[in-house]
Short mmCIF file of C-alpha atoms in Angstrom, two decimals:
data_model
loop_
_atom_site.label_atom_id
_atom_site.label_comp_id
_atom_site.label_asym_id
_atom_site.label_seq_id
_atom_site.Cartn_x
_atom_site.Cartn_y
_atom_site.Cartn_z
CA UNK A 22 -0.18 -0.10 0.06
CA UNK A 23 1.16 3.50 -1.13
CA UNK A 24 1.49 5.89 1.73
CA UNK A 25 0.98 9.33 0.90
CA UNK A 26 2.82 12.29 2.87
CA UNK A 27 1.88 15.74 2.18
CA UNK A 28 4.55 18.24 3.03
CA UNK A 29 2.43 20.89 1.62
CA UNK A 30 -0.94 21.92 3.50
CA UNK A 31 -4.15 21.07 1.30
CA UNK A 32 -6.76 23.54 0.31
CA UNK A 33 -8.86 22.41 3.25
CA UNK A 34 -6.12 22.58 5.82
CA UNK A 35 -5.56 26.06 4.80
CA UNK A 36 -9.50 27.19 4.79
CA UNK A 37 -9.49 25.49 8.32
CA UNK A 38 -6.98 27.36 9.63
CA UNK A 39 -8.14 30.53 8.20
CA UNK A 40 -11.58 29.83 10.25
CA UNK A 41 -9.51 29.17 13.39
CA UNK A 42 -7.67 32.38 12.99
CA UNK A 43 -10.77 34.12 12.35
CA UNK A 44 -12.14 32.60 15.52
CA UNK A 45 -9.49 33.16 17.68
CA UNK A 46 -9.56 37.14 16.70
CA UNK A 47 -12.97 37.49 17.67
CA UNK A 48 -12.46 35.52 20.92
CA UNK A 49 -9.55 37.74 21.55
CA UNK A 50 -11.50 40.94 20.53
CA UNK A 51 -14.30 39.88 22.90
CA UNK A 52 -12.05 38.83 25.81
CA UNK A 53 -9.92 42.40 25.44
CA UNK A 54 -13.14 44.37 25.45
CA UNK A 55 -14.67 42.53 28.42
CA UNK A 56 -11.16 43.51 30.21
CA UNK A 57 -11.27 47.04 29.13
CA UNK A 58 -15.11 47.33 30.47
CA UNK A 59 -13.90 45.72 33.77
CA UNK A 60 -11.13 48.17 34.23
CA UNK A 61 -13.62 51.04 33.31
CA UNK A 62 -15.91 49.85 35.95
CA UNK A 63 -13.01 49.65 38.60
CA UNK A 64 -11.69 52.86 37.57
CA UNK A 65 -15.03 54.66 38.05
CA UNK A 66 -15.16 53.61 41.53
CA UNK A 67 -11.29 54.27 42.23
CA UNK A 68 -11.65 57.69 43.64
CA UNK A 69 -8.86 58.97 41.34
CA UNK A 70 -9.25 62.20 39.62
CA UNK A 71 -7.82 62.04 35.94
CA UNK A 72 -8.08 65.14 33.24
CA UNK A 73 -10.26 66.70 35.76
CA UNK A 74 -12.67 63.84 35.91
CA UNK A 75 -13.59 62.65 39.57
CA UNK A 76 -14.41 59.09 40.26
CA UNK A 77 -16.39 57.59 42.87
CA UNK A 78 -14.41 57.60 46.10
CA UNK A 79 -15.43 54.19 48.02
CA UNK A 80 -14.81 53.60 51.82
CA UNK A 81 -12.15 50.91 51.60
CA UNK A 82 -11.85 50.59 55.26
CA UNK A 83 -15.23 49.73 55.62
CA UNK A 84 -15.10 47.02 52.85
CA UNK A 85 -12.12 45.39 54.08
CA UNK A 86 -13.63 45.07 57.17
CA UNK A 87 -16.99 43.66 56.05
CA UNK A 88 -15.66 41.65 53.34
CA UNK A 89 -15.67 38.04 55.26
CA UNK A 90 -19.12 38.99 56.79
CA UNK A 91 -20.80 39.22 53.62
CA UNK A 92 -19.21 36.95 51.62
CA UNK A 93 -19.94 34.32 54.46
CA UNK A 94 -23.67 35.10 53.07
CA UNK A 95 -22.68 32.92 49.91
CA UNK A 96 -22.96 29.60 52.05
CA UNK A 97 -26.72 30.69 52.94
CA UNK A 98 -27.45 31.72 49.51
CA UNK A 99 -26.29 28.47 48.00
CA UNK A 100 -28.02 26.43 50.56
CA UNK A 101 -31.59 28.19 49.81
CA UNK A 102 -30.71 27.96 46.13
CA UNK A 103 -30.02 24.03 46.50
CA UNK A 104 -33.06 23.29 48.57
CA UNK A 105 -35.44 25.41 46.55
CA UNK A 106 -34.30 24.12 43.57
CA UNK A 107 -34.70 20.48 44.70
CA UNK A 108 -38.27 21.20 45.67
CA UNK A 109 -38.93 22.88 42.37
CA UNK A 110 -37.72 19.99 40.41
CA UNK A 111 -39.88 17.65 42.17
CA UNK A 112 -42.97 19.79 41.75
CA UNK A 113 -42.22 20.54 38.09
CA UNK A 114 -41.85 17.00 37.30
CA UNK A 115 -45.26 16.07 39.09
CA UNK A 116 -46.86 19.09 37.45
CA UNK A 117 -45.72 18.03 34.10
CA UNK A 118 -46.90 14.56 34.16
CA UNK A 119 -50.08 15.73 35.64
CA UNK A 120 -50.24 17.88 32.80
CA UNK A 121 -50.05 14.80 30.58
CA UNK A 122 -52.88 13.21 32.34
CA UNK A 123 -56.14 12.10 30.70
CA UNK A 124 -57.70 12.10 34.29
CA UNK A 125 -59.52 15.54 34.82
CA UNK A 126 -58.89 16.42 38.42
CA UNK A 127 -55.16 15.73 38.06
CA UNK A 128 -54.70 17.94 35.05
CA UNK A 129 -56.81 20.57 36.88
CA UNK A 130 -54.56 20.75 39.91
CA UNK A 131 -51.69 20.94 37.76
CA UNK A 132 -52.93 23.94 35.66
CA UNK A 133 -54.54 25.41 38.67
CA UNK A 134 -51.06 25.56 40.54
CA UNK A 135 -49.16 26.91 37.59
CA UNK A 136 -51.78 29.52 36.85
CA UNK A 137 -51.87 30.67 40.55
CA UNK A 138 -48.02 30.92 40.95
CA UNK A 139 -47.59 32.62 37.56
CA UNK A 140 -50.11 35.10 38.33
CA UNK A 141 -48.71 36.36 41.63
CA UNK A 142 -45.45 38.15 42.19
CA UNK A 143 -42.60 36.15 43.77
CA UNK A 144 -42.01 38.52 46.45
CA UNK A 145 -45.81 38.65 47.41
CA UNK A 146 -45.14 34.76 47.65
CA UNK A 147 -42.55 34.87 50.08
CA UNK A 148 -44.25 37.59 52.40
CA UNK A 149 -47.15 35.22 52.01
CA UNK A 150 -45.53 32.42 53.76
CA UNK A 151 -43.50 34.33 56.17
CA UNK A 152 -46.06 36.82 57.28
CA UNK A 153 -49.73 35.66 56.16
CA UNK A 154 -49.54 32.57 57.37
CA UNK A 155 -48.61 33.09 61.12
CA UNK A 156 -52.10 34.69 61.20
CA UNK A 157 -53.39 31.12 60.66
CA UNK A 158 -51.05 29.83 63.35
CA UNK A 159 -48.65 28.50 60.84
CA UNK A 160 -45.24 30.00 61.88
CA UNK A 161 -42.32 29.28 59.71
CA UNK A 162 -38.79 29.93 59.96
CA UNK A 163 -37.46 32.70 57.41
CA UNK A 164 -35.44 29.81 55.64
CA UNK A 165 -38.47 27.70 55.37
CA UNK A 166 -40.84 30.32 54.06
CA UNK A 167 -38.34 31.27 51.54
CA UNK A 168 -37.33 27.83 50.31
CA UNK A 169 -41.07 27.15 49.93
CA UNK A 170 -42.10 30.32 48.17
CA UNK A 171 -38.97 29.58 45.64
CA UNK A 172 -39.56 26.27 45.07
CA UNK A 173 -43.25 26.38 44.55
CA UNK A 174 -42.48 29.51 42.26
CA UNK A 175 -39.81 27.95 40.21
CA UNK A 176 -41.58 24.58 39.86
CA UNK A 177 -44.77 26.21 38.27
CA UNK A 178 -42.22 27.82 35.77
CA UNK A 179 -40.12 24.73 35.24
CA UNK A 180 -43.03 22.37 34.63
CA UNK A 181 -43.10 24.04 30.97
CA UNK A 182 -39.57 22.86 30.78
CA UNK A 183 -40.35 19.40 31.73
CA UNK A 184 -43.37 19.18 29.69
CA UNK A 185 -41.63 20.16 26.66
CA UNK A 186 -38.84 17.57 27.57
CA UNK A 187 -41.67 14.99 27.93
CA UNK A 188 -43.04 15.75 24.37
CA UNK A 189 -39.75 15.83 22.81
CA UNK A 190 -39.73 12.10 23.18
CA UNK A 191 -41.31 10.69 20.18
CA UNK A 192 -44.25 8.72 20.00
CA UNK A 193 -42.56 5.88 18.82
CA UNK A 194 -40.51 5.29 22.04
CA UNK A 195 -43.52 4.84 23.75
CA UNK A 196 -45.07 2.45 21.61
CA UNK A 197 -41.68 0.26 21.21
CA UNK A 198 -41.83 0.04 25.31
CA UNK A 199 -45.72 -0.64 25.14
CA UNK A 200 -45.07 -3.37 22.59
CA UNK A 201 -42.54 -4.77 24.78
CA UNK A 202 -45.08 -5.36 27.34
CA UNK A 203 -43.96 -2.44 29.62
CA UNK A 204 -46.66 -1.19 31.78
CA UNK A 205 -47.13 2.92 31.63
CA UNK A 206 -45.12 3.19 34.72
CA UNK A 207 -42.25 1.15 33.34
CA UNK A 208 -42.36 3.16 30.05
CA UNK A 209 -42.36 6.33 31.92
CA UNK A 210 -39.46 5.41 34.19
CA UNK A 211 -36.96 3.37 31.76
CA UNK A 212 -37.95 4.96 28.63
CA UNK A 213 -39.49 8.28 28.65
CA UNK A 214 -37.86 10.12 31.66
CA UNK A 215 -34.37 9.21 30.75
CA UNK A 216 -34.43 11.07 27.58
CA UNK A 217 -36.81 13.80 28.80
CA UNK A 218 -34.26 14.54 31.52
CA UNK A 219 -31.45 14.82 29.37
CA UNK A 220 -33.04 17.34 27.40
CA UNK A 221 -34.13 19.29 30.28
CA UNK A 222 -30.82 19.60 32.17
CA UNK A 223 -29.49 22.80 30.33
CA UNK A 224 -32.77 24.81 31.07
CA UNK A 225 -32.49 23.51 34.61
CA UNK A 226 -29.14 24.96 34.91
CA UNK A 227 -30.21 28.08 33.74
CA UNK A 228 -32.89 28.26 36.60
CA UNK A 229 -30.65 27.30 39.05
CA UNK A 230 -28.22 30.23 38.09
CA UNK A 231 -31.13 32.53 38.01
CA UNK A 232 -32.57 31.34 41.22
CA UNK A 233 -29.34 32.06 43.21
CA UNK A 234 -30.06 35.59 42.52
CA UNK A 235 -33.88 35.37 43.25
CA UNK A 236 -32.79 34.03 46.63
CA UNK A 237 -31.75 37.38 47.54
CA UNK A 238 -35.54 38.00 47.99
CA UNK A 239 -35.49 35.80 50.98
CA UNK A 240 -33.72 38.64 52.74
CA UNK A 241 -36.77 40.60 52.95
CA UNK A 242 -37.92 38.26 55.63
CA UNK A 243 -34.90 39.52 57.77
CA UNK A 244 -34.09 36.25 59.04
CA UNK A 245 -32.04 34.42 56.29
CA UNK A 246 -28.66 35.76 56.57
CA UNK A 247 -27.63 35.70 52.86
CA UNK A 248 -25.33 37.76 51.00
CA UNK A 249 -28.02 40.81 50.28
CA UNK A 250 -29.33 40.74 54.12
CA UNK A 251 -25.72 40.61 55.30
CA UNK A 252 -24.83 43.68 52.73
CA UNK A 253 -28.04 45.65 53.82
CA UNK A 254 -27.29 45.14 57.39
CA UNK A 255 -23.78 46.30 57.49
CA UNK A 256 -24.63 49.04 54.94
CA UNK A 257 -27.29 50.52 56.82
CA UNK A 258 -25.93 50.35 60.17
CA UNK A 259 -22.79 52.61 59.01
CA UNK A 260 -24.27 54.46 55.96
CA UNK A 261 -21.99 52.80 53.67
CA UNK A 262 -24.93 51.37 51.46
CA UNK A 263 -22.88 51.88 48.13
CA UNK A 264 -19.96 49.84 49.38
CA UNK A 265 -22.18 47.08 50.86
CA UNK A 266 -24.15 46.71 47.95
CA UNK A 267 -21.38 47.07 45.31
CA UNK A 268 -19.67 44.09 47.47
CA UNK A 269 -23.01 41.96 47.43
CA UNK A 270 -23.24 42.65 43.57
CA UNK A 271 -19.71 41.22 43.06
CA UNK A 272 -20.17 38.25 45.08
CA UNK A 273 -23.44 37.36 43.19
CA UNK A 274 -21.90 38.18 40.18
CA UNK A 275 -18.69 36.09 40.76
CA UNK A 276 -20.90 33.14 41.77
CA UNK A 277 -22.92 33.45 38.57
CA UNK A 278 -19.69 33.52 36.59
CA UNK A 279 -18.36 30.36 38.28
CA UNK A 280 -21.98 28.60 37.89
CA UNK A 281 -22.05 29.95 34.25
CA UNK A 282 -18.68 28.22 33.60
CA UNK A 283 -19.99 24.78 34.76
CA UNK A 284 -23.13 25.29 33.12
CA UNK A 285 -21.43 25.63 29.64
CA UNK A 286 -19.24 22.47 30.22
CA UNK A 287 -22.01 20.57 31.24
CA UNK A 288 -24.04 21.58 28.10
CA UNK A 289 -20.97 20.90 25.75
CA UNK A 290 -20.74 17.22 27.41
CA UNK A 291 -24.35 16.70 26.73
CA UNK A 292 -24.16 17.97 23.28
CA UNK A 293 -21.37 15.43 22.61
CA UNK A 294 -23.33 12.50 23.99
CA UNK A 295 -24.97 9.68 22.20
CA UNK A 296 -28.43 10.84 20.87
CA UNK B 30 -54.67 -27.23 13.50
CA UNK B 31 -55.66 -24.46 15.59
CA UNK B 32 -54.94 -20.80 14.27
CA UNK B 33 -52.20 -19.03 16.34
CA UNK B 34 -53.76 -15.54 15.40
CA UNK B 35 -57.23 -15.11 14.63
CA UNK B 36 -58.89 -11.84 14.02
CA UNK B 37 -62.66 -11.83 14.59
CA UNK B 38 -65.07 -9.30 12.97
CA UNK B 39 -62.66 -6.61 13.54
CA UNK B 40 -63.68 -2.82 12.93
CA UNK B 41 -61.51 0.05 13.58
CA UNK B 42 -62.71 3.91 13.36
CA UNK B 43 -60.49 7.04 13.51
CA UNK B 44 -63.09 9.30 14.32
CA UNK B 45 -65.48 8.97 11.54
CA UNK B 46 -62.99 7.29 9.27
CA UNK B 47 -63.51 3.68 9.04
CA UNK B 48 -60.24 2.05 8.46
CA UNK B 49 -60.79 -1.70 9.34
CA UNK B 50 -64.11 -3.01 7.88
CA UNK B 51 -65.34 -6.29 9.78
CA UNK B 52 -62.09 -8.08 8.90
CA UNK B 53 -61.91 -11.75 9.95
CA UNK B 54 -58.35 -13.69 9.40
CA UNK B 55 -56.62 -16.67 10.66
CA UNK B 56 -53.02 -17.41 11.08
CA UNK B 57 -51.49 -20.92 11.53
CA UNK B 58 -48.58 -21.63 13.38
CA UNK B 59 -45.48 -21.12 11.22
CA UNK B 60 -46.88 -19.41 8.58
CA UNK B 61 -45.42 -16.17 7.02
CA UNK B 62 -48.35 -13.73 6.14
CA UNK B 63 -47.35 -10.63 4.18
CA UNK B 64 -49.78 -7.90 4.11
CA UNK B 65 -49.71 -5.63 1.09
CA UNK B 66 -51.92 -2.57 -0.41
CA UNK B 67 -51.92 0.94 -0.93
CA UNK B 68 -51.18 3.38 1.81
CA UNK B 69 -54.10 4.44 3.72
CA UNK B 70 -55.49 0.76 3.13
CA UNK B 71 -55.66 -0.05 6.70
CA UNK B 72 -52.78 -2.75 6.81
CA UNK B 73 -50.62 -1.01 9.35
CA UNK B 74 -53.97 -0.48 11.52
CA UNK B 75 -54.77 -4.38 11.23
CA UNK B 76 -51.49 -5.14 12.52
CA UNK B 77 -51.16 -2.67 15.15
CA UNK B 78 -54.69 -3.99 16.51
CA UNK B 79 -53.18 -7.49 16.99
CA UNK B 80 -51.15 -6.06 20.17
CA UNK B 81 -53.28 -3.45 21.24
CA UNK B 82 -51.29 -0.42 20.06
CA UNK B 83 -54.32 0.38 18.67
CA UNK B 84 -57.68 -0.49 20.47
CA UNK B 85 -60.12 -2.26 18.02
CA UNK B 86 -63.71 -0.39 17.91
CA UNK B 87 -65.23 -3.63 17.76
CA UNK B 88 -64.67 -7.67 17.04
CA UNK B 89 -61.86 -9.81 19.23
CA UNK B 90 -58.35 -10.61 18.61
CA UNK B 91 -57.10 -14.22 19.70
CA UNK B 92 -53.33 -14.98 20.12
CA UNK B 93 -52.06 -18.48 21.23
CA UNK B 94 -55.33 -19.05 22.85
CA UNK B 95 -55.95 -15.73 24.53
CA UNK B 96 -58.93 -14.15 23.35
CA UNK B 97 -59.44 -10.10 23.89
CA UNK B 98 -62.77 -8.54 23.25
CA UNK B 99 -62.50 -5.03 21.64
CA UNK B 100 -64.62 -3.54 24.34
CA UNK B 101 -62.91 -5.16 27.52
CA UNK B 102 -62.28 -3.03 30.81
CA UNK B 103 -60.84 -3.36 33.92
CA UNK B 104 -57.80 -4.98 35.29
CA UNK B 105 -58.38 -8.61 33.81
CA UNK B 106 -58.60 -7.16 30.38
CA UNK B 107 -55.60 -5.00 30.87
CA UNK B 108 -53.76 -8.10 31.91
CA UNK B 109 -55.05 -10.08 29.01
CA UNK B 110 -53.68 -7.20 26.58
CA UNK B 111 -50.13 -7.39 28.54
CA UNK B 112 -50.15 -11.22 28.20
CA UNK B 113 -51.05 -10.80 24.12
CA UNK B 114 -47.89 -8.30 23.99
CA UNK B 115 -45.79 -10.96 25.49
CA UNK B 116 -46.62 -13.35 22.88
CA UNK B 117 -46.25 -10.81 20.17
CA UNK B 118 -42.80 -9.08 19.05
CA UNK B 119 -43.19 -5.85 16.99
CA UNK B 120 -40.68 -4.45 14.61
CA UNK B 121 -41.36 -0.78 13.59
CA UNK B 122 -40.83 0.98 10.10
CA UNK B 123 -38.82 3.76 12.50
CA UNK B 124 -36.97 0.95 14.50
CA UNK B 125 -37.72 3.00 17.64
CA UNK B 126 -34.83 1.81 19.47
CA UNK B 127 -34.16 3.48 22.70
CA UNK B 128 -31.36 5.96 22.18
CA UNK B 129 -29.98 6.04 25.82
CA UNK B 130 -29.48 2.37 26.06
CA UNK B 131 -26.65 0.44 24.26
CA UNK B 132 -27.23 -2.25 21.54
CA UNK B 133 -27.20 -4.69 24.65
CA UNK B 134 -29.00 -2.61 26.69
CA UNK B 135 -31.96 -2.35 24.52
CA UNK B 136 -32.15 -6.03 23.89
CA UNK B 137 -32.11 -6.95 27.38
CA UNK B 138 -34.60 -4.41 28.60
CA UNK B 139 -37.62 -6.41 27.93
CA UNK B 140 -36.90 -9.42 29.38
CA UNK B 141 -35.29 -8.08 32.43
CA UNK B 142 -37.71 -4.75 33.11
CA UNK B 143 -40.98 -6.90 32.03
CA UNK B 144 -40.39 -10.52 32.55
CA UNK B 145 -37.92 -9.98 35.26
CA UNK B 146 -35.72 -12.23 33.77
CA UNK B 147 -32.33 -12.35 35.63
CA UNK B 148 -29.66 -10.21 33.84
CA UNK B 149 -27.06 -12.90 33.15
CA UNK B 150 -29.66 -15.05 31.64
CA UNK B 151 -31.28 -12.10 29.68
CA UNK B 152 -27.63 -11.21 28.44
CA UNK B 153 -26.83 -14.67 27.26
CA UNK B 154 -30.24 -14.80 25.36
CA UNK B 155 -29.56 -11.39 23.95
CA UNK B 156 -26.08 -12.17 22.81
CA UNK B 157 -27.31 -15.48 21.06
CA UNK B 158 -30.05 -13.33 18.96
CA UNK B 159 -27.58 -10.25 18.49
CA UNK B 160 -25.03 -12.94 16.99
CA UNK B 161 -28.13 -14.47 14.88
CA UNK B 162 -28.72 -10.60 13.16
CA UNK B 163 -24.95 -10.44 12.75
CA UNK B 164 -24.57 -7.61 15.31
CA UNK B 165 -22.97 -8.79 18.51
CA UNK B 166 -19.97 -6.84 17.69
CA UNK B 167 -22.08 -3.82 18.05
CA UNK B 168 -23.50 -4.85 21.53
CA UNK B 169 -21.54 -1.90 23.23
CA UNK B 170 -22.71 0.89 20.83
CA UNK B 171 -25.07 3.20 21.04
CA UNK B 172 -28.01 3.25 18.28
CA UNK B 173 -27.01 6.58 17.04
CA UNK B 174 -23.53 4.84 15.75
CA UNK B 175 -25.60 2.22 13.87
CA UNK B 176 -26.67 2.59 10.33
CA UNK B 177 -30.45 2.05 9.72
CA UNK B 178 -30.33 -1.46 8.33
CA UNK B 179 -28.24 -2.40 11.74
CA UNK B 180 -30.57 -0.37 13.72
CA UNK B 181 -33.48 -2.44 12.16
CA UNK B 182 -31.60 -5.59 12.90
CA UNK B 183 -31.17 -4.73 16.57
CA UNK B 184 -34.92 -3.94 16.61
CA UNK B 185 -35.66 -7.68 15.51
CA UNK B 186 -33.34 -9.01 17.86
CA UNK B 187 -34.85 -7.10 20.59
CA UNK B 188 -38.40 -8.41 19.50
CA UNK B 189 -37.11 -11.99 19.42
CA UNK B 190 -35.45 -11.81 22.88
CA UNK B 191 -38.68 -11.44 24.34
CA UNK B 192 -39.25 -14.98 22.88
CA UNK B 193 -42.77 -14.37 21.28
CA UNK B 194 -44.75 -16.67 19.37
CA UNK B 195 -45.55 -14.24 16.53
CA UNK B 196 -43.51 -11.56 15.19
CA UNK B 197 -45.56 -8.49 13.48
CA UNK B 198 -43.30 -6.21 11.22
CA UNK B 199 -44.93 -2.86 10.23
CA UNK B 200 -42.89 -1.98 7.02
CA UNK B 201 -39.82 -3.03 8.37
CA UNK B 202 -37.84 -1.73 5.32
CA UNK B 203 -39.76 1.59 4.42
CA UNK B 204 -37.37 3.66 6.35
CA UNK B 205 -34.38 2.45 5.03
CA UNK B 206 -31.96 3.52 2.08
CA UNK B 207 -32.40 1.04 -0.96
CA UNK B 208 -28.87 -0.50 -0.26
CA UNK B 209 -29.66 -1.29 3.23
CA UNK B 210 -33.05 -3.17 2.62
CA UNK B 211 -31.31 -6.43 1.77
CA UNK B 212 -29.47 -7.13 4.95
CA UNK B 213 -33.00 -6.54 6.77
CA UNK B 214 -34.91 -9.08 4.47
CA UNK B 215 -32.31 -11.70 4.95
CA UNK B 216 -32.61 -11.27 8.69
CA UNK B 217 -35.98 -11.62 7.98
CA UNK B 218 -36.01 -14.66 5.94
CA UNK B 219 -33.84 -16.37 8.79
CA UNK B 220 -36.18 -15.90 11.42
CA UNK B 221 -38.98 -17.27 8.98
CA UNK B 222 -36.86 -20.27 8.17
CA UNK B 223 -36.45 -20.81 12.23
CA UNK B 224 -40.30 -21.53 12.21
CA UNK B 225 -41.63 -18.18 13.50
CA UNK B 226 -44.88 -17.14 12.78
CA UNK B 227 -44.68 -13.78 10.99
CA UNK B 228 -46.95 -11.20 9.94
CA UNK B 229 -45.35 -8.65 7.55
CA UNK B 230 -46.70 -5.30 6.34
CA UNK B 231 -44.61 -4.36 3.18
CA UNK B 232 -44.00 -3.22 0.14
CA UNK B 233 -41.18 -5.61 -0.77
CA UNK B 234 -43.10 -7.76 -3.51
CA UNK B 235 -39.91 -9.75 -3.93
CA UNK B 236 -40.01 -10.71 -0.50
CA UNK B 237 -43.53 -11.42 -0.33
CA UNK B 238 -43.25 -13.61 -3.39
CA UNK B 239 -39.98 -15.57 -1.97
CA UNK B 240 -40.78 -16.06 1.54
CA UNK B 241 -44.70 -15.62 2.33
CA UNK B 242 -46.72 -18.40 2.58
CA UNK B 243 -49.85 -16.37 2.22
CA UNK B 244 -50.34 -12.64 0.85
CA UNK B 245 -53.22 -10.55 1.70
CA UNK B 246 -54.05 -7.72 -0.24
CA UNK B 247 -55.82 -5.01 1.56
CA UNK B 248 -57.79 -2.30 0.01
CA UNK B 249 -60.25 0.60 1.64
CA UNK B 250 -60.11 -1.35 5.02
CA UNK B 251 -60.86 -4.91 3.58
CA UNK B 252 -59.07 -8.05 2.50
CA UNK B 253 -59.54 -8.13 -1.06
CA UNK B 254 -57.41 -10.73 -1.66
CA UNK B 255 -56.15 -13.76 -0.05
CA UNK B 256 -53.76 -16.22 -1.67
CA UNK B 257 -50.42 -18.04 -2.19
CA UNK B 258 -48.15 -15.90 -3.76
CA UNK B 259 -47.54 -18.06 -6.74
CA UNK B 260 -51.12 -17.67 -7.53
CA UNK B 261 -51.51 -14.15 -6.40
CA UNK B 262 -48.88 -12.71 -8.25
CA UNK B 263 -49.63 -14.49 -11.57
CA UNK B 264 -53.21 -14.54 -11.63
CA UNK B 265 -54.49 -11.50 -9.55
CA UNK B 266 -58.32 -11.57 -9.26
CA UNK B 267 -59.28 -7.95 -8.36
CA UNK B 268 -58.44 -5.29 -10.58
CA UNK B 269 -56.62 -3.41 -7.56
CA UNK B 270 -54.32 -6.20 -6.88
CA UNK B 271 -53.35 -6.05 -10.56
CA UNK B 272 -52.61 -2.34 -10.66
CA UNK B 273 -50.74 -2.78 -7.32
CA UNK B 274 -48.50 -5.55 -8.59
CA UNK B 275 -47.96 -3.74 -11.86
CA UNK B 276 -46.91 -0.89 -10.23
CA UNK B 277 -44.16 -2.42 -8.40
CA UNK B 278 -43.06 -4.40 -11.37
CA UNK B 279 -42.58 -1.17 -13.36
CA UNK B 280 -40.60 -0.05 -10.37
CA UNK B 281 -42.66 2.59 -9.00
CA UNK B 282 -43.30 2.92 -5.49
#
């Protein structure tokens, strides 16, 4: 057999290289601009006067002293988010299955729940659990109230994602399982759900990331010591709201960047997987 | 000999459309029956009524001694349908392999989940059947990595591993590229030769002529002709049959 070695690059190689060069240039351009915008942002808060342009002076002493106090709220923020998303996933799944039901009461309960939750503000729902329920003799801790409200709220929205994921599994799959003799439950558990969940993972990741920020609303109860609660506490006490909120914003942003990084990798892996 | 499949006075409506019109049909054990007919003639629906993928509107189905009436209700009726499904293996036009399971996973799924067979036993049986369709070497691949012909052969192995008494094929080669049809038909011939009772909805006249013991021609929800392939292809009685055969003879689809 003859082996062909090509010392010169083929036309295809050159085209691919040109394309990669273009892509790299784009990425570098984006990266550089991000860096520049970040520098501008930092500069705006640097307190220096450049060319007669006066920037904002921050109380760095206050920031140094309260950095850990606010940062420690991340643990609570993540805890609320993880508990709430777990509840939300469970509710969303049940609701999505309920919406596929041909039994009227189950279908009705599902749609009723989604309609009620989507028809009212999340902020109101949190207050409802924390402030309104005690009037009925149900006293919940801030954390429990927050998790219930966030879970119920996200569950309603996520049920749409799950419903789409479930209906993305072709009817041929159900028929094949049925023809093998599987019961509806077995079909759901062994055939439909595994495929639907895979489809639902990327949007679920998005919801989780967005929930880490919505969890800040739970600060309103005054009893959950997450990032925003801590920031407003020290900010108000010492009239350093600007610094405190800026730090909180940075913490949220930083956390989001990290979560987004993992989300992107997860999506890439799922896209590569067998389908 | 008692028939292994008996369809009695079967009717099926889709809304107002009367797609199966009072059909009765007996299939003997080890018989290979091909169902041909124009699209919309009801042949797929008839096949799908046999394992209750479609609920018949009236009439009854009997498979290997189990009689299921069309209007049954309740637990007993569901159990009967379940038992009928265990006695029938089905192969679909679109293969319908489970994409999240490997080839072997697909083939052992039925025996393990439905029959509660132990895994080792199921694997042994599955490997035997994968070997007989020539795809044992692909057992750890996912369906996405197989050609259409290979997918359909796996689907046949999957159905066979349930050890059915009757195999139902619903246009098994219609979704395949022409060059991949042969390998699937060869596997089907082998299954027929091994003595399986088969009902095959198909457009492959060559297969019908060569392998079938009987060919049923369907038109407008009725069986318009029921004959040995030699008779049917040389002396079709009904003008619709003649038109159908002529169309395939001239290579049209």
